[in-house]
Coordinates of C-alpha atoms and ligand atoms in Angstrom, one line a residue:
M215 CA 29.7 -15.3 30.2
H216 CA 27.2 -17.0 27.9
A217 CA 27.4 -19.6 25.1
T218 CA 25.2 -22.0 23.2
A219 CA 26.2 -25.5 22.2
Q220 CA 24.7 -28.4 20.2
A221 CA 25.3 -32.1 20.6
Q222 CA 23.8 -35.2 19.1
P223 CA 22.9 -38.5 20.8
N224 CA 25.2 -41.5 20.2
I225 CA 24.2 -45.1 20.0
A226 CA 26.4 -47.7 21.6
L227 CA 27.3 -50.7 19.5
V228 CA 29.3 -52.3 22.3
K229 CA 27.2 -51.4 25.3
Y230 CA 28.0 -49.8 28.7
W231 CA 26.0 -51.3 31.6
G232 CA 27.6 -51.1 35.0
K233 CA 30.1 -48.9 36.9
R234 CA 33.4 -49.4 38.7
D235 CA 32.7 -46.2 40.8
A236 CA 29.4 -44.6 41.2
A237 CA 30.6 -41.3 42.8
L238 CA 32.9 -40.5 39.9
N239 CA 30.6 -42.3 37.4
L240 CA 33.4 -44.6 36.1
P241 CA 32.3 -47.4 33.8
A242 CA 33.1 -51.0 34.7
A243 CA 34.1 -51.6 31.0
G244 CA 34.7 -49.8 27.8
S245 CA 32.1 -49.1 25.0
L246 CA 32.0 -48.2 21.4
S247 CA 29.4 -45.9 19.7
I248 CA 28.3 -44.0 16.7
T249 CA 27.2 -40.3 17.0
L250 CA 24.0 -39.5 15.0
D251 CA 23.3 -36.4 13.0
A252 CA 19.5 -36.2 12.9
L253 CA 18.6 -35.7 16.5
H254 CA 19.8 -32.6 18.4
T255 CA 20.1 -31.1 21.8
R256 CA 20.7 -27.4 22.0
T257 CA 21.8 -25.8 25.3
R258 CA 22.3 -22.2 26.2
V259 CA 24.2 -21.2 29.4
R260 CA 24.5 -17.8 30.9
F261 CA 26.3 -17.1 34.2
D262 CA 24.6 -14.3 36.2
D263 CA 26.0 -12.7 39.3
S264 CA 22.6 -11.7 40.5
L265 CA 21.3 -15.3 40.8
D266 CA 21.1 -17.0 44.2
A267 CA 20.6 -20.5 42.6
D268 CA 21.0 -22.1 39.2
D269 CA 17.9 -21.6 37.0
I270 CA 17.5 -24.7 34.9
A271 CA 14.8 -25.3 32.2
L272 CA 14.8 -28.6 30.3
N273 CA 12.4 -28.6 27.3
G274 CA 10.8 -25.6 28.9
E275 CA 10.2 -27.3 32.3
H276 CA 11.8 -26.9 35.7
D277 CA 12.3 -30.3 37.4
A278 CA 13.8 -30.6 40.9
T279 CA 15.7 -33.9 40.3
Q280 CA 17.2 -32.7 37.1
T281 CA 18.1 -29.3 38.7
R282 CA 20.0 -31.1 41.5
K283 CA 21.9 -33.2 39.0
I284 CA 22.8 -30.2 36.8
D285 CA 23.7 -28.1 39.8
A286 CA 26.3 -30.6 40.9
F287 CA 27.6 -30.9 37.3
L288 CA 28.0 -27.1 37.0
D289 CA 29.9 -27.1 40.4
L290 CA 32.6 -29.2 38.7
F291 CA 33.2 -26.4 36.2
R292 CA 32.8 -23.6 38.9
A293 CA 35.5 -25.3 40.9
R294 CA 37.9 -25.3 37.9
A295 CA 37.1 -21.6 37.2
G296 CA 37.3 -20.7 40.9
I297 CA 33.9 -19.0 40.9
A298 CA 30.6 -19.4 42.7
T299 CA 28.4 -17.6 40.1
R300 CA 25.1 -19.3 39.3
A301 CA 23.8 -19.9 35.8
H302 CA 20.7 -19.9 33.7
V303 CA 20.6 -23.1 31.6
E304 CA 18.0 -23.6 28.9
S305 CA 18.2 -26.9 27.0
G306 CA 15.9 -28.5 24.5
N307 CA 15.7 -31.7 22.4
D308 CA 14.0 -32.1 19.1
F309 CA 13.3 -35.8 19.9
P310 CA 11.5 -37.7 22.8
T311 CA 13.4 -37.3 26.2
G312 CA 14.2 -40.2 28.5
A313 CA 12.7 -42.7 26.1
G314 CA 15.8 -44.7 25.2
L315 CA 17.1 -42.2 22.6
A316 CA 20.1 -41.2 24.6
S317 CA 19.0 -37.7 25.6
S318 CA 21.3 -37.7 28.6
A319 CA 24.3 -38.3 26.3
S320 CA 23.6 -35.3 24.1
G321 CA 22.3 -33.2 27.0
F322 CA 25.5 -33.4 29.1
A323 CA 27.8 -33.2 26.1
A324 CA 26.1 -30.0 25.0
L325 CA 26.2 -28.6 28.5
A326 CA 29.9 -29.4 29.0
I327 CA 30.8 -27.6 25.8
A328 CA 28.6 -24.6 26.5
V329 CA 29.8 -24.1 30.1
D330 CA 33.5 -24.5 29.0
R331 CA 33.0 -21.6 26.5
A332 CA 30.9 -19.4 28.8
L333 CA 33.6 -19.6 31.5
R334 CA 36.4 -19.4 28.9
L335 CA 38.1 -22.5 30.4
E336 CA 39.3 -23.8 27.0
L337 CA 39.6 -27.4 28.2
D338 CA 40.8 -29.9 25.7
A339 CA 38.4 -32.6 24.2
H340 CA 39.6 -35.3 26.5
E341 CA 39.0 -33.2 29.6
L342 CA 35.6 -32.3 28.3
S343 CA 34.8 -35.9 27.7
M344 CA 35.9 -36.8 31.2
L345 CA 33.7 -34.0 32.6
A346 CA 30.7 -35.0 30.4
R347 CA 31.1 -38.5 31.8
R348 CA 30.5 -37.2 35.3
G349 CA 27.0 -36.1 34.1
S350 CA 26.3 -39.3 32.2
G351 CA 28.7 -42.1 31.1
S352 CA 27.4 -42.1 27.5
A353 CA 27.8 -38.3 27.3
A354 CA 31.6 -38.7 27.3
R355 CA 31.2 -40.3 23.8
S356 CA 28.9 -37.5 22.3
I357 CA 31.8 -35.0 22.6
F358 CA 33.1 -36.7 19.5
G359 CA 31.6 -37.5 16.1
G360 CA 31.6 -40.6 14.0
F361 CA 32.8 -43.8 15.6
V362 CA 34.0 -43.3 19.2
E363 CA 35.5 -45.6 21.8
M364 CA 35.1 -45.0 25.6
A365 CA 38.0 -46.2 27.8
P366 CA 37.0 -47.4 31.3
G367 CA 40.5 -46.5 32.6
T368 CA 42.0 -48.1 35.7
R369 CA 42.9 -45.1 37.8
A370 CA 40.9 -44.5 41.0
D371 CA 40.6 -40.8 40.2
G372 CA 39.0 -41.5 36.8
E373 CA 41.5 -39.3 34.9
D374 CA 42.0 -42.0 32.3
A375 CA 38.3 -42.7 31.7
F376 CA 37.4 -40.7 28.6
A377 CA 36.3 -41.2 25.0
T378 CA 38.5 -41.0 21.9
P379 CA 37.4 -40.7 18.2
L380 CA 38.1 -43.9 16.2
L381 CA 36.9 -43.0 12.7
D382 CA 35.4 -39.9 11.1
A383 CA 31.7 -40.1 10.2
R384 CA 32.5 -39.4 6.5
A385 CA 35.0 -42.2 6.3
W386 CA 32.2 -44.8 6.7
P387 CA 28.8 -43.0 6.3
L388 CA 26.5 -45.7 7.7
K389 CA 22.8 -44.8 8.3
V390 CA 20.7 -45.5 11.3
V391 CA 17.0 -46.1 11.0
V392 CA 15.3 -45.5 14.4
A393 CA 12.0 -47.2 14.9
V394 CA 10.1 -45.4 17.7
T395 CA 7.7 -47.8 19.3
S396 CA 6.7 -45.6 22.3
R397 CA 7.2 -42.0 23.3
K398 CA 6.6 -42.7 27.0
K399 CA 9.4 -42.0 29.5
K400 CA 10.8 -45.3 30.7
A401 CA 9.9 -46.5 34.2
V402 CA 13.5 -47.2 35.3
D403 CA 16.2 -44.9 34.0
S404 CA 19.6 -46.3 32.9
R405 CA 21.4 -45.2 36.1
A406 CA 19.0 -46.9 38.5
G407 CA 18.7 -49.9 36.2
M408 CA 22.4 -50.6 35.9
E409 CA 22.9 -50.2 39.6
T410 CA 20.2 -52.8 40.3
S411 CA 21.7 -55.1 37.6
Q412 CA 25.1 -54.9 39.2
R413 CA 23.7 -55.8 42.6
T414 CA 21.3 -58.5 41.6
S415 CA 21.8 -60.0 38.1
P416 CA 23.5 -63.4 38.2
Y417 CA 24.9 -62.7 34.7
Y418 CA 26.5 -59.3 35.6
R419 CA 30.1 -60.5 36.0
D420 CA 30.0 -62.7 32.9
W421 CA 28.6 -59.7 31.0
I422 CA 31.5 -57.4 32.0
A423 CA 34.0 -60.2 31.1
T424 CA 32.6 -60.2 27.5
V425 CA 33.2 -56.5 26.8
P426 CA 37.0 -56.4 26.1
G427 CA 36.7 -59.1 23.4
D428 CA 33.7 -57.4 21.9
L429 CA 35.5 -54.1 21.9
D430 CA 38.5 -55.6 20.1
A431 CA 36.2 -57.2 17.5
A432 CA 34.2 -54.0 16.9
R433 CA 37.2 -51.8 16.8
S434 CA 38.9 -53.9 14.1
A435 CA 35.6 -54.2 12.2
V436 CA 35.4 -50.4 12.1
Q437 CA 39.0 -50.1 11.0
A438 CA 38.4 -52.6 8.2
R439 CA 34.9 -51.3 7.4
D440 CA 33.7 -54.8 7.8
F441 CA 29.9 -54.4 8.1
E442 CA 29.0 -58.0 8.7
K443 CA 31.5 -58.4 11.5
L444 CA 30.4 -55.1 13.2
G445 CA 26.8 -56.3 12.9
A446 CA 27.5 -59.6 14.5
V447 CA 29.4 -58.2 17.5
S448 CA 26.9 -55.3 18.0
E449 CA 23.8 -57.6 18.1
A450 CA 25.6 -59.9 20.5
S451 CA 26.6 -57.1 22.8
C452 CA 23.1 -55.7 22.8
L453 CA 21.4 -59.0 23.5
A454 CA 23.9 -59.9 26.2
M455 CA 23.1 -56.6 27.9
H456 CA 19.4 -57.2 27.7
A457 CA 20.0 -60.7 29.1
V458 CA 21.6 -59.1 32.1
M459 CA 18.6 -56.7 32.3
L460 CA 16.1 -59.5 32.1
A461 CA 17.8 -61.5 34.9
T462 CA 18.0 -58.4 37.2
R463 CA 15.7 -58.6 40.2
P464 CA 13.2 -57.1 39.8
A465 CA 13.5 -57.7 36.0
L466 CA 14.2 -54.8 33.7
I467 CA 12.1 -55.4 30.6
Y468 CA 12.6 -52.4 28.4
W469 CA 11.1 -54.0 25.2
N470 CA 7.5 -54.0 24.1
G471 CA 5.8 -56.2 21.6
A472 CA 6.8 -54.0 18.7
T473 CA 10.4 -54.1 19.7
L474 CA 10.5 -57.8 19.2
E475 CA 8.6 -57.5 15.9
C476 CA 11.3 -55.0 14.7
I477 CA 14.0 -57.5 15.6
Q478 CA 12.3 -60.1 13.5
C479 CA 11.9 -57.6 10.7
V480 CA 15.6 -56.9 10.7
R481 CA 16.4 -60.6 10.7
A482 CA 14.1 -61.1 7.6
L483 CA 15.9 -58.2 5.8
Q484 CA 19.3 -59.8 6.6
A485 CA 18.1 -63.1 5.2
D486 CA 17.2 -61.3 2.0
G487 CA 20.7 -59.9 1.8
T488 CA 20.0 -56.3 3.1
G489 CA 23.0 -54.7 4.9
V490 CA 21.4 -54.1 8.3
F491 CA 21.8 -55.0 12.0
F492 CA 19.8 -53.9 15.1
T493 CA 20.7 -52.5 18.5
I494 CA 18.5 -51.5 21.4
D495 CA 19.2 -49.4 24.5
A496 CA 17.4 -49.1 27.8
G497 CA 14.1 -48.4 26.1
P498 CA 11.8 -49.9 23.5
Q499 CA 13.1 -48.2 20.4
V500 CA 15.0 -50.2 17.8
K501 CA 17.9 -48.7 16.0
A502 CA 18.7 -50.4 12.7
V503 CA 22.2 -49.6 11.5
C504 CA 22.5 -50.0 7.7
L505 CA 24.5 -49.5 4.6
P506 CA 23.6 -46.2 3.0
D507 CA 22.0 -47.8 -0.1
D508 CA 19.7 -50.0 2.1
A509 CA 18.4 -47.2 4.4
T510 CA 15.1 -46.6 2.4
R511 CA 14.3 -50.3 2.2
V512 CA 15.0 -50.8 5.9
A513 CA 12.9 -47.7 6.8
D514 CA 9.9 -48.9 4.7
A515 CA 10.0 -52.3 6.3
L516 CA 10.2 -51.0 9.8
R517 CA 7.4 -48.5 9.1
A518 CA 5.1 -51.4 8.2
V519 CA 5.7 -53.2 11.5
T520 CA 2.6 -53.0 13.8
G521 CA 3.2 -50.8 16.8
V522 CA 5.9 -48.6 15.1
E523 CA 4.8 -45.0 15.7
E524 CA 7.5 -43.3 13.7
V525 CA 10.6 -44.0 11.7
L526 CA 13.5 -41.6 11.6
I527 CA 16.6 -41.9 9.3
S528 CA 19.8 -40.5 10.6
G529 CA 23.3 -40.3 9.2
L530 CA 26.4 -40.2 11.4
G531 CA 27.3 -36.8 12.8
E532 CA 29.8 -34.5 14.4
G533 CA 30.7 -34.2 18.0
A534 CA 29.4 -31.5 20.4
R535 CA 30.2 -27.9 19.3
I536 CA 29.5 -24.3 19.9
V537 CA 26.8 -22.8 17.7
E538 CA 25.2 -19.4 17.2
D539 CA 24.0 -17.9 20.4
A540 CA 20.3 -18.4 19.8
H541 CA 17.4 -19.8 21.8
A542 CA 17.5 -23.5 22.7
C543 CA 15.3 -25.8 20.6
A544 CA 12.2 -27.3 22.2
Ligands
LIG755 C1 21.9 -48.7 27.7 O1 25.1 -43.2 30.1 O2 22.6 -43.0 30.5 O3 22.4 -46.6 26.7 O4 26.3 -43.0 33.2 O5 24.4 -43.6 34.7 O6 24.2 -41.6 33.2 P1 24.8 -43.0 33.4 O7 24.1 -44.0 32.3 P2 23.9 -43.8 30.8 O8 23.7 -45.3 30.3 C2 23.7 -45.7 29.0 C3 23.3 -47.1 28.9 C4 22.9 -47.6 27.5 C5 24.1 -48.2 26.8 C6 25.2 -47.2 26.3 O9 24.8 -46.1 25.9 O10 26.3 -47.6 26.3

């Protein structure tokens, strides 16, 4: 009753920020993302009859809040398997955790795949995406590789709220240059932030109303491999989400000075004809999505921006999968 899985973070191009049901973690609108290949979460799960409680180590640390969250997540699988057995979970990331690099997406996707195998449930990818969503909305997308669309669904039980692959990574091998401007854990996590935005931001309803149109535009840009159109809609979705965040009370300001410098750097590159656009999540890192031939130029330019601590170049990667049963990274 053990298995090890690996998953990669995904970056939303059409963003998810707000829920239609908090208990089932149902998004208020759809989203569209790309799964990365250069950052990894590896998770090992072992069910053990002798345990009285789940034993959970994330990046080598035991944290009470995370343990409660993962406990509840494991219960969803235990209910399906009809067992009460507790588990050892060891999970590690080879990138900063909780810093706007989508560690919860890869974390819950890897956990869902590992638990499914350990318990021999053999759930299909859509069921796994739905279960991953219960851990974190963005995790539903990391079950798949390449370009992925998350459906918000309309059913109250959430059975139609799962992700679906849109286009294989190899069919349009874009690159993502990640400019890390801070490794600190963010002050307000996505879950708490979006709940406050939903309650207090005067722009929240207008933001949700923009998503279906943005999704249509992004989906057709992906299908047509239209980089310029995808860039325009992605930057607009990102900035609209950050406008909602800024207008939240109290304000959610996830950017630092270097974040804005990176945006200006991407704009200058665009003006020079470089194939690049930016997107930013609930954190200060800037992700510059670019055409493969332009990745080195974009990375060099972002590395030269004051305040950028590190630049990573990633391709697009596969979805979550079972790997050799070895120790978790970290
Ligand atoms: C800004 O998926 O972390 O990265 O469902 O509450 O766990 P929960 O939120 P989470 O939010 C991601 C927010 C975002 C945008 C996105 O990835 O779509």
